[in-house]
Amino acid sequence: MQHKPIEFRGSAREDLRAFPQAARREAGFQLDRVQCGLEPENWKPMSTIGAGVREIRITDAAGGFRVMYVAKFSSALYVLHCFQKKTQRTRELDIELAARRYRELLRELRS
């Protein structure tokens, strides 16, 4: 099975690298599943950010971590935003950042 390439938007790669080792490994495992056309084990749709955007949910001893991505395009799996979740609700700042990166991605793909 062919892996779809991953493209990280903005600082998403560096943000993912800042996760604790266990959360980083789990995120990599889940992204690999998505690259192969499978669903991540724990995810939810993030339609408020954009059509097809999903959030991988990771919980470990260090807390909750999220990876927002979109995989509906044939060209690549796009990781929009990675962050540690510190409250029950996702911060508006994180939602706005992912939405802005999604809009920028759509503009690039159309041109």
C-alpha positions as a Python dict, from the first residue, in 0.01 Angstrom:
ca = {
    (1, 'M'): (0, 0, 0),
    (2, 'Q'): (134, 341, -99),
    (3, 'H'): (173, 605, 170),
    (4, 'K'): (27, 947, 94),
    (5, 'P'): (297, 1211, 156),
    (6, 'I'): (262, 1437, 462),
    (7, 'E'): (294, 1813, 438),
    (8, 'F'): (313, 2018, 755),
    (9, 'R'): (166, 2368, 743),
    (10, 'G'): (324, 2658, 930),
    (11, 'S'): (491, 2550, 1254),
    (12, 'A'): (299, 2219, 1280),
    (13, 'R'): (613, 2002, 1241),
    (14, 'E'): (803, 2191, 1512),
    (15, 'D'): (496, 2189, 1737),
    (16, 'L'): (466, 1811, 1696),
    (17, 'R'): (835, 1768, 1775),
    (18, 'A'): (775, 1956, 2101),
    (19, 'F'): (531, 1686, 2221),
    (20, 'P'): (667, 1449, 2488),
    (21, 'Q'): (819, 1136, 2336),
    (22, 'A'): (522, 905, 2402),
    (23, 'A'): (269, 1150, 2256),
    (24, 'R'): (498, 1217, 1957),
    (25, 'R'): (527, 845, 1885),
    (26, 'E'): (151, 797, 1911),
    (27, 'A'): (91, 1093, 1677),
    (28, 'G'): (336, 941, 1427),
    (29, 'F'): (162, 604, 1448),
    (30, 'Q'): (-180, 761, 1392),
    (31, 'L'): (-57, 977, 1103),
    (32, 'D'): (93, 664, 945),
    (33, 'R'): (-251, 500, 962),
    (34, 'V'): (-403, 800, 784),
    (35, 'Q'): (-129, 791, 520),
    (36, 'C'): (-230, 431, 447),
    (37, 'G'): (-596, 528, 405),
    (38, 'L'): (-706, 406, 750),
    (39, 'E'): (-884, 597, 1025),
    (40, 'P'): (-692, 709, 1333),
    (41, 'E'): (-795, 521, 1646),
    (42, 'N'): (-929, 828, 1830),
    (43, 'W'): (-1046, 1125, 1625),
    (44, 'K'): (-1330, 1366, 1576),
    (45, 'P'): (-1440, 1580, 1282),
    (46, 'M'): (-1357, 1949, 1298),
    (47, 'S'): (-1603, 2088, 1045),
    (48, 'T'): (-1588, 2430, 1212),
    (49, 'I'): (-1236, 2459, 1072),
    (50, 'G'): (-1317, 2327, 725),
    (51, 'A'): (-1464, 2044, 523),
    (52, 'G'): (-1274, 1720, 582),
    (53, 'V'): (-1064, 1851, 872),
    (54, 'R'): (-1019, 1601, 1155),
    (55, 'E'): (-851, 1603, 1492),
    (56, 'I'): (-644, 1312, 1621),
    (57, 'R'): (-689, 1288, 1997),
    (58, 'I'): (-395, 1166, 2206),
    (59, 'T'): (-399, 1128, 2583),
    (60, 'D'): (-102, 1016, 2789),
    (61, 'A'): (53, 1082, 3129),
    (62, 'A'): (164, 1430, 3018),
    (63, 'G'): (-189, 1535, 2919),
    (64, 'G'): (-397, 1573, 2606),
    (65, 'F'): (-250, 1643, 2264),
    (66, 'R'): (-418, 1715, 1931),
    (67, 'V'): (-315, 1691, 1567),
    (68, 'M'): (-548, 1865, 1319),
    (69, 'Y'): (-520, 1744, 964),
    (70, 'V'): (-700, 1711, 632),
    (71, 'A'): (-653, 1403, 413),
    (72, 'K'): (-926, 1448, 150),
    (73, 'F'): (-689, 1580, -117),
    (74, 'S'): (-512, 1329, -340),
    (75, 'S'): (-184, 1521, -336),
    (76, 'A'): (-97, 1482, 34),
    (77, 'L'): (-204, 1453, 396),
    (78, 'Y'): (-184, 1807, 532),
    (79, 'V'): (-113, 1857, 903),
    (80, 'L'): (-259, 2196, 990),
    (81, 'H'): (-187, 2232, 1361),
    (82, 'C'): (-45, 2035, 1657),
    (83, 'F'): (-89, 2144, 2017),
    (84, 'Q'): (-128, 2037, 2378),
    (85, 'K'): (-482, 2066, 2505),
    (86, 'K'): (-493, 2213, 2854),
    (87, 'T'): (-867, 2264, 2904),
    (88, 'Q'): (-1186, 2077, 2818),
    (89, 'R'): (-1264, 2318, 2533),
    (90, 'T'): (-1031, 2377, 2242),
    (91, 'R'): (-895, 2730, 2262),
    (92, 'E'): (-1030, 2973, 2003),
    (93, 'L'): (-669, 3061, 1916),
    (94, 'D'): (-602, 2699, 1811),
    (95, 'I'): (-922, 2682, 1606),
    (96, 'E'): (-849, 3012, 1431),
    (97, 'L'): (-490, 2910, 1351),
    (98, 'A'): (-596, 2578, 1198),
    (99, 'A'): (-877, 2749, 1003),
    (100, 'R'): (-637, 3010, 865),
    (101, 'R'): (-391, 2742, 754),
    (102, 'Y'): (-677, 2548, 593),
    (103, 'R'): (-791, 2856, 397),
    (104, 'E'): (-432, 2923, 286),
    (105, 'L'): (-402, 2559, 173),
    (106, 'L'): (-721, 2586, -32),
    (107, 'R'): (-592, 2903, -201),
    (108, 'E'): (-263, 2730, -288),
    (109, 'L'): (-435, 2420, -426),
    (110, 'R'): (-667, 2629, -646),
    (111, 'S'): (-383, 2827, -805),
}
